[in-house]
Amino acid sequence: MSLWVDKHRPRTLDDLHYHAGLSARLRALAASGDFPHMLFYGPSGAGKKTRIACTLRELFGKGAEKLKIDQRVFMTPSKRKLDVNIVQSNFHIEITPSEVGNYDRVVIQELLKDIAQTQQVDLSAKQRFKVVIINEADSLTRDAQAALRRTMEKYMSNMRIILCANSTSRLIAPIKSRCLLVRVAAPDENEMVEVLRSVGKKEGFDVPDKIAHDITEDANGNLRKALLVLEALKMQSTDLDKPLAIAKPDWETYCHKVADMIVQEQSPQRVMDVRAKLYELLSHCIPPTVVLKTIADHVVDQVDESLKVEIMHWAAVYEVRMRVGNKKIFHLEAWVVKVMSLYKHFFYDIDMSSFD
Amino acid sequence: MAKVDTFGQPGSLLLPTNLDSNPNVSASETVADSFVSTGLLTTEGMGLEDVQPSIREKDTTEQVIEVDRPGVLGSELPEVTDLLRPFARTDTITSAIASPSTSTDSYSIYATNFDGQPVELKRKLKKTSTASSLHGASSTMGQNSGQRFGKLLETPIHRLLDQLSTEEAIRLSRADAEAAAAAQQNSSAPATRAKGKEMDALWVDRYRPKRFTDLLGDDRVHREVMAWVKEWDYCVFGRRQGGSRGVKRQRGEDGENTDEWKRPKEKILLLSGPPGLGKTTLAHIAARHAGYQVFEINASDARSAQVVDDRLRPALESGSAVGSSKPVLAVIDEIDGATGGSDHSAGFIKKLLSLTYDRPRKKGRKADPKASRPLLRPIICICNDLYAASLRDLRSYARIVRFSRPNDVHLVRRIREICEIEGLRAESRALTALVGLAQGDLRGCLNMLQLIKAKGHEVTEPVIRIAAAGMKQGDMTWTTVLNDLFAPMARKRTKDLGLTEEEETKYVRRLSREVESTGAMDRVAEGCFEYYANFHRHDANFSRYLKANEWLSSYDMLSGEMWTEREFALAEYLPFMLVGFYPLFQERGRPKLERPKATWDHHVATTANQEIYASLARCLRSAASRHHGDYRHLTSDQVLRLEVAPYLNRIISPPLNPVNRQIIRPNEKAILARLVDIMVALELRFLHDKNEDGQLVYRLDPPIDVFVTYDGKRASDIALSKYAVRHLVATEIDEKLSATQTEPVEKGKLKRSTFFNRRVANTDTTADADDDRTSLPVAKRVKGDPAQANPAEKVAVDFFGRPIVPKASGTAKGAPGSKIAVERPLTKYRVAYRFNEGNSAAVRKPIKVSAFL
């Protein structure tokens, strides 16, 4: 038994609900016999992986759905052992190199060479090549990306690579130029409502307009999130017609609390309180960039127009710093203090002018 | 008898004691006094012993000589030394400096308490014949009392003449020597020549205390160590020690060490303290005094775990060193440099502890030669940093003795005495400065003095300052550095360093050096981060805070860049980022900053949560492998943490009513079934457990509910699942699980026989949910059936567990005789446990129930 996200995941290109043009193009590519390396990119929850799976199905037929998941051990030159989870069928292999952090180059090199140097043995296979899917390609290190470059050209006859990333900005140009770039945009509101409805129908209930609308709005183009919310709601209360509050993830609620604290009071004591909350968030492994972004968004909602630009500007600055540095909490707090100081200055100035 | 009197104590010849006694008292007085100076004592007199008469005679003659020239003495002190040389050489008395222990009776004892106050302990006067023999010679002293004239002739005149002539000869030779010495080295130290070979030795070694009473520092510490060593007496020497004080309080209630070998409770003594205070010396002296042979392992030896096995264990177990009858006491010096924090499984410390505390496993049995024997000899460990990571385990087992810096007065006095012996002219201001600079490190002081002497300077303050430029800064742990960053230098320290007002304000160089020297800049940065917001709270517009954060974030960026780009040359610039905190937050008189712990706490919490995420991801993955890769897209980090974890928690906690499952409502039943399905698929379980209050609870495992718990509070929109509900769910899950476990077996066994198919069909009609093939009632039936439902339909199974249905039934129909054959295994099967059936090497024999009770 699976969650609805998976249970009602489209399996073929025909089943896909939206981006019909893209589906047609993918079908054509799969049929052409000249399948290129591909790079799927787009926001989280837009359906990249679903489309990749559908494309594979189109390429290889049902056999591509017979998956087996196992772990492989790689050795770094320094004799460190790395465990990598691998999903594979007879026709393709799926890896997430970012699991091993800085050692992803080793994994990429060894795995690709392995695959590239063996030919497809199954004579009944529709295609001569195997496909390698690399998830979270945008978190590949530079070294790993460089390791991809030559392999992509050299072993073209045996292997195709499909990269899946949120944005192309952190991929090096040589990789991008070797791939066919496919952007999978987030579905718009109507498309999402439609998907929610169809899921509801398959599960044997109707999704009321209000709920469907609320969920879509909250999910902000993330269909996976929308479906998870729908299932959570359905589990929490069988009757969806009642007015329901859309469940927000807890870290988000917590971030909003922090934002409120920043706006309410600006004092050294508050800095310490906020710090404790930030620690709590970080210790729940919420990525610091997400924390910063969520808090900033919520702070901006509550402050004066003239401050918004400044606050966002500094959020961006500190996010960059955070990516360079190691101690995320330093930068988060630096931003908090900055915002507090800006806010205080703002009010201070207002007060003074009113005295004039 | 040595270097006689001192500049520092000019009054010693004129002390009240010699006024009312005969003149030779003054002589022995001098000796006693010189004792104080050479022997480096704090308490005097314990080591004084009677000298054999023959020696004493020589001894006294020397005294005569000393006493003979007190008028001249004053500035010409070294002459006496020269004078004495021939005696020291020719006679049994060894070199004066080397053995200050030779002595005569002393009439009063000089001691110094820990605050540096001198105390005089008078002793009853004892007259000796030898003493009176000196009177003739000592008449020059001009102290007249009626007594001594009567004994005028007790010293033969020839001896006196002898002495005079020797004296004359020595004076002549000294004149030559002085000329030579002047040519040699500025004549600054005429005494040098006298020491000949000893010049090679470091002063540190030369003036190392030789006896317990020579030790400098806190007597209580010394006694504590000694007491601990003495506690071993019963174990090591097999004798009950006398009423030695300070031991009793360490013992068990019955006044004995409770151990079966009568060992002290803590088998290891851990001495800690800054360098140069004499920890090693104390350990050695205490061991020797208590009658042990010291077996030392120090930093020059390899200190891997192997050393314990190869060297330490044999040494301790053999009990005494080769070629000596004394038992062994192990001194492990500089143990904080040893390997083996908790992460090294084979660490030195771990091995040491196991050596100490592992008990031999079975005592009554025959001794296994390899089994560890109990530790029967004391071990003393010495470290500088008590809180070094590698000592964490040891700390809890060892008795810890801390050394602290002795009062400067003592140090200065001891150093002055040494200076005098070495013939080094020293101002006392300079010496005070020296001690202050060294922060109580006596070894450092002595080395520096030797250096100064080698250069031929006098000891003055400027010289000290110059020499101290390269001297090691005291030990700079990162906490002290942190404190320095947030507080200006202590006034006393400023004085010690002799800084002017202006120099003191120049902090950048000083602090950046300090920060750099810790080698733990990251920790310092974390400390700064943790504490800055506690200070200057009146900062209205956050200007200081902004600056502080700017420093911190530049620090972090720089160090991040440094590590990723491997540009370690940048490390040079890192300290300056932290120095910026000093002008922003320094303040006098603030309580000392403790070691910051928020970062560590955070780290611990994070790793725990990461572990839970990892196990959730594992669950998802294994679910994916069973469900055709369904869950696999949810395992990526970002998605898992931001979306799956919060919503999964909501999905698995529907608001169910805790009722008996027979009377559960249909719509709730559907929810329950689905919940169970999901939980089984994801391998989430409710485990029965007790919480801290002893209440029975069902705990989610893996505990993914921590992800909806912030600040210890669960998210408000998730219904708190009650014990009864969880119990219900847990039993359902168990049933489901056993069903799924048996299912593949049954399937394999029956090969889709009518038996299985019909059952499913049956349940389909009965169950509400029409497509829920595996829903609860089915599970129940499938599980329950084979055992009890309809034995008539029971399938016979052959030896390998394969169904022999068609064949068997065929044969049963064909030949009635074989029916019994079919029946028999059937009945047998009803009795035996099929689960885990198989070969067993166990021997069966009847046994009474009472044997198990």
Short mmCIF file of N, CA and C in Angstrom, two decimals, chain A residues 1-4 6 9 11 44 49 67 69 85 87 94 99 136 222 224-225 228-229 231-232 235-236 238 247-251 254 266-269 271-272 275 277 279-287 290 318 321 324-327 329-331 333-334 337-338 340-341 344-345, chain B residues 522 525-526 529-530 532-534 537 540-542 545-546 549-550 552-553 556-557 560-561 602 605-606 609-610 613 621 624-625 627-634 636-639 641-643 646-647 650-651 653-655 671 674-675 677-678 681 706-711 715 717:
data_model
loop_
_atom_site.label_atom_id
_atom_site.label_comp_id
_atom_site.label_asym_id
_atom_site.label_seq_id
_atom_site.Cartn_x
_atom_site.Cartn_y
_atom_site.Cartn_z
N MET A 1 0.84 -1.20 0.00
CA MET A 1 0.00 0.00 0.00
C MET A 1 0.88 1.25 0.00
N SER A 2 0.59 2.13 -0.92
CA SER A 2 1.43 3.32 -1.01
C SER A 2 0.63 4.57 -0.68
N LEU A 3 1.37 5.61 -0.49
CA LEU A 3 0.71 6.91 -0.31
C LEU A 3 0.12 7.33 -1.65
N TRP A 4 -0.84 8.20 -1.59
CA TRP A 4 -1.49 8.61 -2.82
C TRP A 4 -0.52 9.21 -3.82
N ASP A 6 2.26 8.26 -4.60
CA ASP A 6 2.84 7.23 -5.44
C ASP A 6 1.77 6.38 -6.11
N ARG A 9 0.53 8.09 -9.13
CA ARG A 9 1.55 8.68 -9.99
C ARG A 9 1.36 8.16 -11.41
N ARG A 11 1.98 6.53 -14.85
CA ARG A 11 3.04 5.60 -15.22
C ARG A 11 3.47 5.75 -16.67
N SER A 44 10.67 22.03 -7.37
CA SER A 44 10.38 20.79 -6.66
C SER A 44 8.88 20.48 -6.73
N LYS A 49 10.59 13.80 -12.04
CA LYS A 49 10.92 12.38 -11.92
C LYS A 49 9.81 11.52 -12.52
N LEU A 67 11.78 -2.78 -10.80
CA LEU A 67 12.90 -2.12 -10.15
C LEU A 67 13.48 -2.99 -9.06
N ILE A 69 16.17 -2.34 -5.73
CA ILE A 69 16.87 -1.30 -4.98
C ILE A 69 17.94 -1.96 -4.14
N ASN A 85 22.90 4.16 -2.42
CA ASN A 85 21.69 3.44 -2.77
C ASN A 85 21.45 3.56 -4.26
N VAL A 87 18.92 2.47 -7.48
CA VAL A 87 17.68 1.89 -7.98
C VAL A 87 17.94 1.48 -9.41
N GLU A 94 19.54 4.37 -11.38
CA GLU A 94 19.20 5.67 -10.84
C GLU A 94 20.04 5.90 -9.60
N GLU A 99 24.23 11.98 -1.94
CA GLU A 99 24.23 11.24 -0.68
C GLU A 99 25.61 11.16 -0.07
N GLU A 136 19.25 15.08 -8.27
CA GLU A 136 19.87 16.21 -7.58
C GLU A 136 21.20 16.59 -8.23
N ASN A 222 3.65 22.99 -5.94
CA ASN A 222 4.30 21.74 -5.60
C ASN A 222 3.24 20.66 -5.49
N ARG A 224 3.45 17.43 -5.29
CA ARG A 224 3.68 16.38 -4.29
C ARG A 224 3.16 16.83 -2.94
N LYS A 225 3.49 18.09 -2.64
CA LYS A 225 3.04 18.62 -1.36
C LYS A 225 1.52 18.64 -1.32
N LEU A 228 0.17 15.24 -0.65
CA LEU A 228 0.41 14.84 0.74
C LEU A 228 -0.57 15.53 1.67
N VAL A 229 -0.79 16.83 1.41
CA VAL A 229 -1.72 17.58 2.24
C VAL A 229 -3.11 16.99 2.11
N GLU A 231 -3.98 13.98 1.38
CA GLU A 231 -4.10 12.70 2.08
C GLU A 231 -4.14 12.91 3.58
N ALA A 232 -3.29 13.84 4.06
CA ALA A 232 -3.28 14.12 5.50
C ALA A 232 -4.65 14.61 5.94
N MET A 235 -7.16 11.86 6.05
CA MET A 235 -6.95 10.99 7.18
C MET A 235 -7.43 11.66 8.47
N GLN A 236 -7.19 12.95 8.56
CA GLN A 236 -7.52 13.65 9.80
C GLN A 236 -9.03 13.80 9.97
N THR A 238 -12.67 12.73 7.90
CA THR A 238 -13.26 12.06 6.74
C THR A 238 -14.12 13.01 5.92
N ALA A 247 -3.18 21.97 6.77
CA ALA A 247 -2.04 21.71 7.65
C ALA A 247 -0.76 22.24 7.01
N LYS A 248 -0.07 23.03 7.79
CA LYS A 248 1.24 23.51 7.32
C LYS A 248 2.30 22.62 7.95
N PRO A 249 3.40 22.44 7.25
CA PRO A 249 4.47 21.68 7.89
C PRO A 249 4.93 22.42 9.16
N ASP A 250 5.36 21.65 10.13
CA ASP A 250 5.64 22.25 11.43
C ASP A 250 6.80 23.23 11.39
N TRP A 251 7.79 22.91 10.58
CA TRP A 251 8.95 23.81 10.54
C TRP A 251 8.53 25.16 10.01
N TYR A 254 6.81 27.10 12.64
CA TYR A 254 7.82 27.53 13.59
C TYR A 254 8.60 28.72 13.06
N GLN A 266 12.74 44.15 19.42
CA GLN A 266 14.14 44.13 19.02
C GLN A 266 15.01 44.44 20.23
N SER A 267 15.56 43.41 20.80
CA SER A 267 16.40 43.63 21.97
C SER A 267 17.41 42.49 22.05
N PRO A 268 18.48 42.72 22.79
CA PRO A 268 19.46 41.64 22.94
C PRO A 268 18.82 40.35 23.44
N GLN A 269 17.89 40.49 24.37
CA GLN A 269 17.24 39.28 24.89
C GLN A 269 16.52 38.55 23.76
N VAL A 271 17.29 38.61 20.68
CA VAL A 271 18.29 37.95 19.83
C VAL A 271 18.58 36.56 20.36
N MET A 272 18.73 36.47 21.69
CA MET A 272 19.03 35.16 22.27
C MET A 272 17.86 34.20 22.09
N ARG A 275 17.76 33.01 18.68
CA ARG A 275 18.84 32.07 18.43
C ARG A 275 18.45 30.66 18.88
N LYS A 277 15.56 29.43 18.97
CA LYS A 277 14.60 28.87 18.01
C LYS A 277 15.31 28.43 16.74
N TYR A 279 18.34 27.43 16.50
CA TYR A 279 19.02 26.18 16.80
C TYR A 279 18.05 25.01 16.71
N GLU A 280 16.86 25.23 17.24
CA GLU A 280 15.85 24.17 17.22
C GLU A 280 15.52 23.77 15.78
N LEU A 281 15.37 24.78 14.94
CA LEU A 281 15.06 24.49 13.54
C LEU A 281 16.20 23.73 12.87
N LEU A 282 17.41 24.22 13.10
CA LEU A 282 18.55 23.59 12.44
C LEU A 282 18.75 22.18 12.95
N SER A 283 18.46 21.97 14.23
CA SER A 283 18.68 20.62 14.74
C SER A 283 17.61 19.67 14.21
N HIS A 284 16.53 20.21 13.66
CA HIS A 284 15.57 19.34 12.98
C HIS A 284 15.96 19.14 11.52
N CYS A 285 17.19 19.53 11.22
CA CYS A 285 17.76 19.31 9.88
C CYS A 285 17.01 20.06 8.79
N ILE A 286 16.37 21.15 9.13
CA ILE A 286 15.77 21.98 8.10
C ILE A 286 16.91 22.78 7.47
N PRO A 287 17.04 22.74 6.15
CA PRO A 287 18.17 23.43 5.52
C PRO A 287 18.16 24.92 5.87
N VAL A 290 16.54 27.38 3.54
CA VAL A 290 15.08 27.36 3.57
C VAL A 290 14.57 28.14 4.78
N TYR A 318 23.14 37.32 3.07
CA TYR A 318 23.56 36.33 4.07
C TYR A 318 23.38 34.90 3.57
N ARG A 321 26.58 34.19 1.88
CA ARG A 321 27.63 33.96 2.86
C ARG A 321 27.50 32.60 3.49
N VAL A 324 28.95 29.91 1.49
CA VAL A 324 30.41 29.86 1.50
C VAL A 324 30.91 29.28 2.82
N GLY A 325 30.29 29.72 3.90
CA GLY A 325 30.80 29.35 5.22
C GLY A 325 30.29 28.01 5.70
N ASN A 326 30.70 27.67 6.91
CA ASN A 326 30.31 26.38 7.48
C ASN A 326 29.33 26.51 8.62
N LYS A 327 29.41 27.60 9.34
CA LYS A 327 28.58 27.73 10.53
C LYS A 327 27.34 28.54 10.19
N ILE A 329 24.55 29.01 11.56
CA ILE A 329 23.86 29.79 12.58
C ILE A 329 24.42 31.21 12.68
N PHE A 330 25.72 31.37 12.43
CA PHE A 330 26.33 32.70 12.48
C PHE A 330 25.59 33.64 11.53
N HIS A 331 25.40 33.14 10.33
CA HIS A 331 24.84 34.00 9.29
C HIS A 331 23.36 34.24 9.51
N GLU A 333 21.91 34.39 12.38
CA GLU A 333 21.78 35.38 13.44
C GLU A 333 22.22 36.75 12.95
N ALA A 334 23.26 36.78 12.13
CA ALA A 334 23.71 38.06 11.60
C ALA A 334 22.56 38.74 10.86
N VAL A 337 19.94 40.05 13.38
CA VAL A 337 20.37 41.29 14.02
C VAL A 337 20.26 42.46 13.03
N LYS A 338 20.62 42.16 11.80
CA LYS A 338 20.54 43.20 10.78
C LYS A 338 19.09 43.68 10.63
N MET A 340 16.66 43.41 12.75
CA MET A 340 16.22 44.10 13.95
C MET A 340 16.73 45.53 13.94
N SER A 341 17.99 45.67 13.57
CA SER A 341 18.56 47.02 13.56
C SER A 341 17.86 47.89 12.53
N LYS A 344 14.45 48.79 13.82
CA LYS A 344 14.52 49.75 14.91
C LYS A 344 14.82 51.15 14.37
N HIS A 345 15.77 51.19 13.46
CA HIS A 345 16.12 52.47 12.85
C HIS A 345 14.90 53.10 12.20
N ASP B 522 38.09 27.71 15.73
CA ASP B 522 36.65 27.53 15.52
C ASP B 522 35.91 27.55 16.84
N ALA B 525 35.66 30.98 18.07
CA ALA B 525 34.63 31.70 17.33
C ALA B 525 33.24 31.32 17.86
N GLU B 526 33.07 30.04 18.09
CA GLU B 526 31.78 29.61 18.62
C GLU B 526 31.51 30.22 19.98
N PHE B 529 30.50 33.72 19.58
CA PHE B 529 29.11 33.77 19.12
C PHE B 529 28.16 33.52 20.28
N GLU B 530 28.53 32.58 21.10
CA GLU B 530 27.61 32.23 22.18
C GLU B 530 27.47 33.36 23.19
N TYR B 532 28.53 36.81 22.93
CA TYR B 532 28.54 38.26 22.69
C TYR B 532 27.21 38.90 23.04
N ALA B 533 26.13 38.17 22.79
CA ALA B 533 24.83 38.79 22.99
C ALA B 533 24.48 38.94 24.46
N ASN B 534 25.29 38.33 25.32
CA ASN B 534 25.03 38.51 26.74
C ASN B 534 25.56 39.84 27.25
N ARG B 537 24.19 44.91 26.84
CA ARG B 537 22.79 44.74 26.51
C ARG B 537 22.11 46.08 26.30
N ALA B 540 21.60 50.23 22.07
CA ALA B 540 20.27 50.62 21.60
C ALA B 540 20.04 50.28 20.13
N ASN B 541 20.95 50.65 19.30
CA ASN B 541 20.67 50.46 17.88
C ASN B 541 21.47 49.30 17.28
N PHE B 542 21.90 48.40 18.13
CA PHE B 542 22.54 47.16 17.66
C PHE B 542 23.84 47.41 16.92
N TYR B 545 26.37 44.90 17.97
CA TYR B 545 25.97 43.57 17.54
C TYR B 545 26.18 43.39 16.05
N LEU B 546 25.88 44.44 15.32
CA LEU B 546 26.07 44.35 13.87
C LEU B 546 27.53 44.12 13.56
N ASN B 549 28.61 40.61 14.46
CA ASN B 549 28.15 39.62 13.50
C ASN B 549 28.90 39.72 12.19
N GLU B 550 29.28 40.96 11.87
CA GLU B 550 30.06 41.13 10.66
C GLU B 550 31.40 40.38 10.80
N LEU B 552 32.03 37.86 12.74
CA LEU B 552 31.81 36.42 12.77
C LEU B 552 31.55 35.87 11.38
N SER B 553 30.73 36.60 10.65
CA SER B 553 30.40 36.01 9.35
C SER B 553 31.58 36.12 8.40
N ASP B 556 33.74 33.19 9.32
CA ASP B 556 33.23 31.91 8.82
C ASP B 556 33.43 31.79 7.32
N MET B 557 33.22 32.90 6.63
CA MET B 557 33.40 32.84 5.18
C MET B 557 34.85 32.56 4.83
N GLY B 560 35.67 29.05 5.69
CA GLY B 560 35.03 28.15 4.75
C GLY B 560 35.77 28.11 3.42
N GLU B 561 36.12 29.30 2.98
CA GLU B 561 36.86 29.41 1.72
C GLU B 561 38.21 28.70 1.83
N HIS B 602 23.59 21.48 20.27
CA HIS B 602 22.98 21.53 18.95
C HIS B 602 23.48 20.38 18.09
N ALA B 605 21.89 17.14 19.17
CA ALA B 605 20.49 17.04 18.75
C ALA B 605 20.41 16.78 17.25
N THR B 606 21.27 17.49 16.51
CA THR B 606 21.22 17.34 15.06
C THR B 606 21.58 15.93 14.64
N ASN B 609 18.73 13.61 15.27
CA ASN B 609 17.65 13.74 14.29
C ASN B 609 18.06 13.21 12.93
N GLN B 610 19.32 13.46 12.57
CA GLN B 610 19.78 12.94 11.28
C GLN B 610 19.66 11.43 11.24
N TYR B 613 16.13 10.59 10.57
CA TYR B 613 15.83 10.78 9.14
C TYR B 613 16.41 9.64 8.33
N ARG B 621 12.97 3.33 1.60
CA ARG B 621 13.64 2.60 0.54
C ARG B 621 13.24 1.14 0.53
N ALA B 624 10.05 0.88 -0.88
CA ALA B 624 10.10 1.03 -2.33
C ALA B 624 10.47 -0.29 -2.98
N SER B 625 11.36 -1.03 -2.36
CA SER B 625 11.77 -2.27 -3.01
C SER B 625 10.65 -3.30 -2.96
N HIS B 627 7.36 -2.32 -3.03
CA HIS B 627 6.19 -1.78 -3.73
C HIS B 627 6.55 -1.21 -5.10
N HIS B 628 7.39 -1.90 -5.81
CA HIS B 628 7.74 -1.52 -7.18
C HIS B 628 8.26 -0.09 -7.24
N GLY B 629 9.08 0.27 -6.31
CA GLY B 629 9.72 1.58 -6.37
C GLY B 629 8.80 2.74 -6.08
N ASP B 630 7.72 2.47 -5.39
CA ASP B 630 6.76 3.54 -5.18
C ASP B 630 7.25 4.69 -4.32
N TYR B 631 7.93 4.37 -3.26
CA TYR B 631 8.30 5.43 -2.31
C TYR B 631 9.65 6.07 -2.63
N ARG B 632 10.29 5.62 -3.67
CA ARG B 632 11.69 6.00 -3.82
C ARG B 632 11.90 7.48 -4.05
N HIS B 633 10.90 8.12 -4.63
CA HIS B 633 11.10 9.55 -4.90
C HIS B 633 10.99 10.40 -3.65
N LEU B 634 10.55 9.80 -2.58
CA LEU B 634 10.38 10.60 -1.37
C LEU B 634 11.63 10.59 -0.51
N SER B 636 14.72 11.66 -1.12
CA SER B 636 15.78 12.67 -1.23
C SER B 636 15.66 13.64 -0.06
N ASP B 637 16.82 14.08 0.41
CA ASP B 637 16.90 14.80 1.69
C ASP B 637 15.89 15.92 1.84
N GLN B 638 15.94 16.81 0.86
CA GLN B 638 15.12 18.01 0.97
C GLN B 638 13.63 17.64 1.08
N VAL B 639 13.20 16.76 0.20
CA VAL B 639 11.79 16.38 0.18
C VAL B 639 11.40 15.69 1.48
N ARG B 641 12.67 15.97 4.43
CA ARG B 641 12.64 16.81 5.62
C ARG B 641 11.54 17.85 5.57
N LEU B 642 11.33 18.39 4.38
CA LEU B 642 10.41 19.51 4.31
C LEU B 642 8.98 19.08 4.09
N GLU B 643 8.78 17.98 3.38
CA GLU B 643 7.41 17.62 3.04
C GLU B 643 6.98 16.29 3.64
N PRO B 646 6.71 15.98 7.88
CA PRO B 646 5.55 16.56 8.56
C PRO B 646 4.22 15.93 8.15
N TYR B 647 4.05 15.66 6.87
CA TYR B 647 2.74 15.17 6.45
C TYR B 647 2.56 13.70 6.75
N ARG B 650 1.09 13.35 9.97
CA ARG B 650 -0.35 13.61 10.02
C ARG B 650 -1.12 12.44 9.45
N ILE B 651 -0.55 11.85 8.41
CA ILE B 651 -1.26 10.74 7.78
C ILE B 651 -1.37 9.55 8.72
N SER B 653 -1.55 9.62 11.93
CA SER B 653 -2.25 9.81 13.21
C SER B 653 -3.66 10.36 13.00
N PRO B 654 -4.52 9.55 12.44
CA PRO B 654 -5.92 9.96 12.29
C PRO B 654 -6.59 9.94 13.66
N PRO B 655 -7.62 10.76 13.82
CA PRO B 655 -8.32 10.78 15.11
C PRO B 655 -9.24 9.57 15.24
N ILE B 671 -10.40 3.67 7.67
CA ILE B 671 -9.24 4.49 8.01
C ILE B 671 -8.20 3.65 8.73
N ARG B 674 -6.37 1.41 6.40
CA ARG B 674 -5.42 2.14 5.58
C ARG B 674 -4.20 2.55 6.40
N LEU B 675 -4.47 3.00 7.62
CA LEU B 675 -3.38 3.38 8.50
C LEU B 675 -2.43 2.21 8.72
N ASP B 677 -2.05 -0.36 6.86
CA ASP B 677 -1.35 -0.66 5.61
C ASP B 677 -0.11 0.21 5.44
N ILE B 678 -0.34 1.50 5.63
CA ILE B 678 0.77 2.42 5.43
C ILE B 678 1.89 2.15 6.42
N ALA B 681 3.71 -0.93 5.49
CA ALA B 681 4.53 -0.73 4.30
C ALA B 681 5.80 0.04 4.66
N VAL B 706 9.34 13.16 16.23
CA VAL B 706 10.16 14.30 16.68
C VAL B 706 10.10 15.43 15.66
N PHE B 707 9.74 15.10 14.45
CA PHE B 707 9.78 16.15 13.43
C PHE B 707 8.56 17.05 13.47
N VAL B 708 7.57 16.66 14.23
CA VAL B 708 6.47 17.59 14.43
C VAL B 708 6.52 18.13 15.87
N THR B 709 7.61 17.84 16.53
CA THR B 709 7.76 18.31 17.90
C THR B 709 8.83 19.39 17.95
N TYR B 710 8.38 20.60 18.17
CA TYR B 710 9.33 21.70 18.31
C TYR B 710 9.21 22.26 19.71
N ASP B 711 10.35 22.56 20.30
CA ASP B 711 10.37 23.08 21.67
C ASP B 711 9.66 22.12 22.63
N ALA B 715 2.88 19.30 17.41
CA ALA B 715 2.08 20.22 16.62
C ALA B 715 0.63 20.16 17.08
N ASP B 717 -2.17 20.66 15.53
CA ASP B 717 -3.24 20.15 14.68
C ASP B 717 -3.23 18.63 14.56
#
